[in-house]
Amino acid sequence: MFARAFRVRANSSIKGSDRRKLRSDVAAAFPTLSTEQLAELVPNKEELNVIKIYSHKGEAITVYMNHRNPILFEAEKVLYPTVYTLWVYPDLLPAFATWPPVLQKLAGGADLMLPGVVVPPSGLPQVQRGTLCAVTLLGNRAPVAVGVATMSTEEMLAAGMKGKGFAVLHTHLDHLWEYGDKSSPPTLAPLVTDSAAMESAGDEEELQGKEPGSSCSPEPEQHVDIRDLSLRDRATCAELLGKEELHENRAAEPAEDASTEDQQEAEDSRTPQEQMDALFNQCFFHALKCKVKKSDLPLLTSTFLGSHMVSCCPAGKQLDIKKSSYKKFSKFLQCMQHQRILQVKELSRGVESIVDVDWKHPDIKAFVVPEGFSSASAGQDSKSEDREQVYHAPEIIPLYGVSTKMIPLFQESGHRKGSILSSSEVRNVIINYVKSNELVDETNKNFVKVNAILCDCLLDKSEQDEISHLKWDELLSRCLERLQPLHQVTFSGQEPVVRKGNIEPIDISIAQRSSNKKVTIIKNLELYGLDPQCVANTLQQKVQASATISPAPGTKDRVQVQIQGNQIHHLAKMLLEEYQLPRKYIQGLEKAPKLGRKK
């Protein structure tokens, strides 16, 4: 998640009520923390900041900072601890150990594969699929990564410790760690609470003919620096665990590089019915993760199967519900509904629809899209839908360029014609100019004396003989009005773009066609990173009315969306609530039909 650089969107301090809410959220997410530990993690009086960022994939993430270090991050309303927090509370999460060379791979964005997980003599921690876990390095209890288990402990052992074990979210050495003080993990000796475990470890050492000093599980009073583990020591540990084939590169290979041979062997051992069940499961989760959006709901179950699941079927395979153990698609969906993945209702007689999907369900989050999945039409659909799925309203900042007439006022601050400033920078320039030239009125400090430069820059010819003083707010507003208007647009995951003029709002209008029929016309969607075709398709599905795309009159490269009827209510809900666009950038919402009783 933080393997690549992220972009900071906002930074603010957390006040009293927000702190209390955060503390209660942390207590609910991590019930093992004591009251004292909660007060230490989320203090009452010390500085605590919240930062809104976008990851390189466009994900909106909230980061909580304490003592200049990120302590928690929140994604999709789920709280996760950072490595800085886990170094203070190393036993907050169930921990799995791996080899020191694996860390560089994890920090580069790889997931942790099961061959790279070291199985201690006392056994692996008992976790379920979707459990939040910590990753440590052999010989040190200080966590270096945070991830989500993609299978339970029983499933890991049943799979022979092969395949992907953990979807890694954050690591030591990644960009979130770099946002803090960049400290190194402390050296924490592994806990040995079971004497039997110590004895079994000693027995294994004797079997290998090694001295206790070469053991891969140091004694509790020993503090072993993970950097001192040589390749020979790691080879000894691998041999001790019966994993001669273990290699650090394989341990942290990305999810898509999982062994296909093992998968083929597993498939060959299954009956045709089991293989069809597995194919339905794969296409089901693939469709929910990559095809279906919240705006598509309610969705006919027949459309979900025929349009979405079928397009996710790998080349050379075909979905056939009769060859599965379910026999009917409705029974398959009932099974998924029992697992609380989705909800199906009969909205009209004999016709079932999917009305809700839990996209935070561990099975959906853990699903990995198969490698090599390719289909021309499906590829195009997934690209367009993915763009809409990750849409975030652009960050729009008004800027001002220094015009020729305003050069005398700004040149003292080192600016020249064409210099680009924000409103706060313009304000600072004006304040500094007024103070340096001693223009504040002595009798009333709310007024500024107008000298020759201010007169030429800010006053019209008809005003120059009449106005000798200006209020501060009027001085600033006049200055902004006479600068060249610009605006900066920053789309998620992209570099900021500065454009001339003020940004045009999304324009919504109602037009009358033949037979007194009304149509809703939407323009300027492209300026906000919205695909007009996607908007048209979504609206058409929501209101069950015809929608078309046509060139926008008076423009060269823009189009407009036209949909039958006055649909401003639906459009407003989509733009304001789903796309989170500020109301000030939407023009024409007042033309919505008035709701009331018909006379």
mmCIF file of N, CA and C in Angstrom, residues 313-354:
data_model
loop_
_atom_site.group_PDB
_atom_site.id
_atom_site.type_symbol
_atom_site.label_atom_id
_atom_site.label_comp_id
_atom_site.label_asym_id
_atom_site.label_seq_id
_atom_site.Cartn_x
_atom_site.Cartn_y
_atom_site.Cartn_z
ATOM 1 N N CYS A 313 -14.681 -15.425 -16.593
ATOM 2 C CA CYS A 313 -14.306 -16.833 -16.750
ATOM 3 C C CYS A 313 -13.019 -16.934 -17.564
ATOM 4 N N PRO A 314 -12.010 -17.684 -17.086
ATOM 5 C CA PRO A 314 -10.743 -17.814 -17.830
ATOM 6 C C PRO A 314 -10.957 -18.424 -19.210
ATOM 7 N N ALA A 315 -10.045 -18.086 -20.121
ATOM 8 C CA ALA A 315 -10.123 -18.603 -21.494
ATOM 9 C C ALA A 315 -10.037 -20.130 -21.473
ATOM 10 N N GLY A 316 -10.862 -20.766 -22.271
ATOM 11 C CA GLY A 316 -10.861 -22.221 -22.362
ATOM 12 C C GLY A 316 -11.764 -22.909 -21.363
ATOM 13 N N LYS A 317 -12.414 -22.129 -20.487
ATOM 14 C CA LYS A 317 -13.333 -22.709 -19.504
ATOM 15 C C LYS A 317 -14.704 -22.092 -19.666
ATOM 16 N N GLN A 318 -15.736 -22.805 -19.201
ATOM 17 C CA GLN A 318 -17.104 -22.335 -19.354
ATOM 18 C C GLN A 318 -17.892 -22.635 -18.085
ATOM 19 N N LEU A 319 -18.631 -21.630 -17.621
ATOM 20 C CA LEU A 319 -19.464 -21.809 -16.433
ATOM 21 C C LEU A 319 -20.708 -22.624 -16.783
ATOM 22 N N ASP A 320 -20.961 -23.656 -16.010
ATOM 23 C CA ASP A 320 -22.151 -24.489 -16.195
ATOM 24 C C ASP A 320 -22.662 -24.882 -14.815
ATOM 25 N N ILE A 321 -23.711 -24.224 -14.359
ATOM 26 C CA ILE A 321 -24.205 -24.434 -13.000
ATOM 27 C C ILE A 321 -24.694 -25.855 -12.788
ATOM 28 N N LYS A 322 -25.153 -26.511 -13.856
ATOM 29 C CA LYS A 322 -25.662 -27.878 -13.722
ATOM 30 C C LYS A 322 -24.547 -28.880 -13.438
ATOM 31 N N LYS A 323 -23.306 -28.522 -13.805
ATOM 32 C CA LYS A 323 -22.165 -29.401 -13.536
ATOM 33 C C LYS A 323 -21.561 -29.153 -12.158
ATOM 34 N N SER A 324 -22.121 -28.190 -11.422
ATOM 35 C CA SER A 324 -21.636 -27.897 -10.077
ATOM 36 C C SER A 324 -22.503 -28.622 -9.055
ATOM 37 N N SER A 325 -22.119 -28.551 -7.799
ATOM 38 C CA SER A 325 -22.896 -29.202 -6.743
ATOM 39 C C SER A 325 -24.147 -28.397 -6.391
ATOM 40 N N TYR A 326 -24.225 -27.141 -6.882
ATOM 41 C CA TYR A 326 -25.365 -26.280 -6.558
ATOM 42 C C TYR A 326 -26.574 -26.554 -7.455
ATOM 43 N N LYS A 327 -26.325 -26.904 -8.718
ATOM 44 C CA LYS A 327 -27.356 -27.215 -9.712
ATOM 45 C C LYS A 327 -28.185 -26.008 -10.145
ATOM 46 N N LYS A 328 -28.426 -25.069 -9.225
ATOM 47 C CA LYS A 328 -29.164 -23.851 -9.561
ATOM 48 C C LYS A 328 -28.372 -22.645 -9.067
ATOM 49 N N PHE A 329 -28.376 -21.571 -9.884
ATOM 50 C CA PHE A 329 -27.628 -20.371 -9.516
ATOM 51 C C PHE A 329 -28.211 -19.732 -8.256
ATOM 52 N N SER A 330 -29.524 -19.864 -8.070
ATOM 53 C CA SER A 330 -30.151 -19.293 -6.877
ATOM 54 C C SER A 330 -29.615 -19.959 -5.610
ATOM 55 N N LYS A 331 -29.337 -21.274 -5.670
ATOM 56 C CA LYS A 331 -28.782 -21.963 -4.512
ATOM 57 C C LYS A 331 -27.355 -21.520 -4.245
ATOM 58 N N PHE A 332 -26.605 -21.279 -5.309
ATOM 59 C CA PHE A 332 -25.234 -20.776 -5.162
ATOM 60 C C PHE A 332 -25.246 -19.426 -4.435
ATOM 61 N N LEU A 333 -26.161 -18.546 -4.863
ATOM 62 C CA LEU A 333 -26.252 -17.227 -4.235
ATOM 63 C C LEU A 333 -26.745 -17.326 -2.796
ATOM 64 N N GLN A 334 -27.632 -18.302 -2.530
ATOM 65 C CA GLN A 334 -28.086 -18.519 -1.148
ATOM 66 C C GLN A 334 -26.907 -18.885 -0.250
ATOM 67 N N CYS A 335 -26.022 -19.711 -0.780
ATOM 68 C CA CYS A 335 -24.828 -20.109 -0.021
ATOM 69 C C CYS A 335 -23.965 -18.879 0.292
ATOM 70 N N MET A 336 -23.787 -18.020 -0.707
ATOM 71 C CA MET A 336 -22.999 -16.801 -0.498
ATOM 72 C C MET A 336 -23.711 -15.840 0.461
ATOM 73 N N GLN A 337 -25.036 -15.871 0.430
ATOM 74 C CA GLN A 337 -25.786 -15.015 1.341
ATOM 75 C C GLN A 337 -25.655 -15.506 2.775
ATOM 76 N N HIS A 338 -25.601 -16.823 2.980
ATOM 77 C CA HIS A 338 -25.403 -17.381 4.316
ATOM 78 C C HIS A 338 -24.042 -16.970 4.882
ATOM 79 N N GLN A 339 -23.057 -16.772 4.000
ATOM 80 C CA GLN A 339 -21.727 -16.319 4.422
ATOM 81 C C GLN A 339 -21.671 -14.803 4.579
ATOM 82 N N ARG A 340 -22.828 -14.152 4.368
ATOM 83 C CA ARG A 340 -22.966 -12.694 4.527
ATOM 84 C C ARG A 340 -22.054 -11.913 3.585
ATOM 85 N N ILE A 341 -21.849 -12.446 2.401
ATOM 86 C CA ILE A 341 -21.077 -11.738 1.380
ATOM 87 C C ILE A 341 -21.977 -10.777 0.624
ATOM 88 N N LEU A 342 -23.214 -11.196 0.380
ATOM 89 C CA LEU A 342 -24.166 -10.333 -0.324
ATOM 90 C C LEU A 342 -25.574 -10.610 0.189
ATOM 91 N N GLN A 343 -26.514 -9.810 -0.291
ATOM 92 C CA GLN A 343 -27.920 -9.991 0.082
ATOM 93 C C GLN A 343 -28.768 -10.006 -1.189
ATOM 94 N N VAL A 344 -29.623 -10.981 -1.311
ATOM 95 C CA VAL A 344 -30.482 -11.145 -2.487
ATOM 96 C C VAL A 344 -31.935 -11.004 -2.052
ATOM 97 N N LYS A 345 -32.707 -10.235 -2.842
ATOM 98 C CA LYS A 345 -34.133 -10.062 -2.555
ATOM 99 C C LYS A 345 -34.937 -10.203 -3.834
ATOM 100 N N GLU A 346 -36.192 -10.574 -3.677
ATOM 101 C CA GLU A 346 -37.113 -10.675 -4.810
ATOM 102 C C GLU A 346 -37.875 -9.354 -4.890
ATOM 103 N N LEU A 347 -37.335 -8.409 -5.680
ATOM 104 C CA LEU A 347 -37.916 -7.080 -5.767
ATOM 105 C C LEU A 347 -39.214 -7.080 -6.573
ATOM 106 N N SER A 348 -39.321 -7.992 -7.525
ATOM 107 C CA SER A 348 -40.574 -8.176 -8.259
ATOM 108 C C SER A 348 -40.838 -9.673 -8.357
ATOM 109 N N ARG A 349 -42.060 -10.016 -8.573
ATOM 110 C CA ARG A 349 -42.464 -11.425 -8.486
ATOM 111 C C ARG A 349 -41.646 -12.308 -9.432
ATOM 112 N N GLY A 350 -40.957 -13.299 -8.839
ATOM 113 C CA GLY A 350 -40.198 -14.253 -9.630
ATOM 114 C C GLY A 350 -38.862 -13.740 -10.138
ATOM 115 N N VAL A 351 -38.484 -12.496 -9.804
ATOM 116 C CA VAL A 351 -37.224 -11.912 -10.293
ATOM 117 C C VAL A 351 -36.383 -11.504 -9.096
ATOM 118 N N GLU A 352 -35.219 -12.153 -8.942
ATOM 119 C CA GLU A 352 -34.334 -11.853 -7.819
ATOM 120 C C GLU A 352 -33.253 -10.856 -8.224
ATOM 121 N N SER A 353 -32.858 -10.026 -7.248
ATOM 122 C CA SER A 353 -31.812 -9.022 -7.492
ATOM 123 C C SER A 353 -30.851 -9.000 -6.315
ATOM 124 N N ILE A 354 -29.591 -8.685 -6.611
ATOM 125 C CA ILE A 354 -28.591 -8.456 -5.556
ATOM 126 C C ILE A 354 -28.780 -7.020 -5.077
#
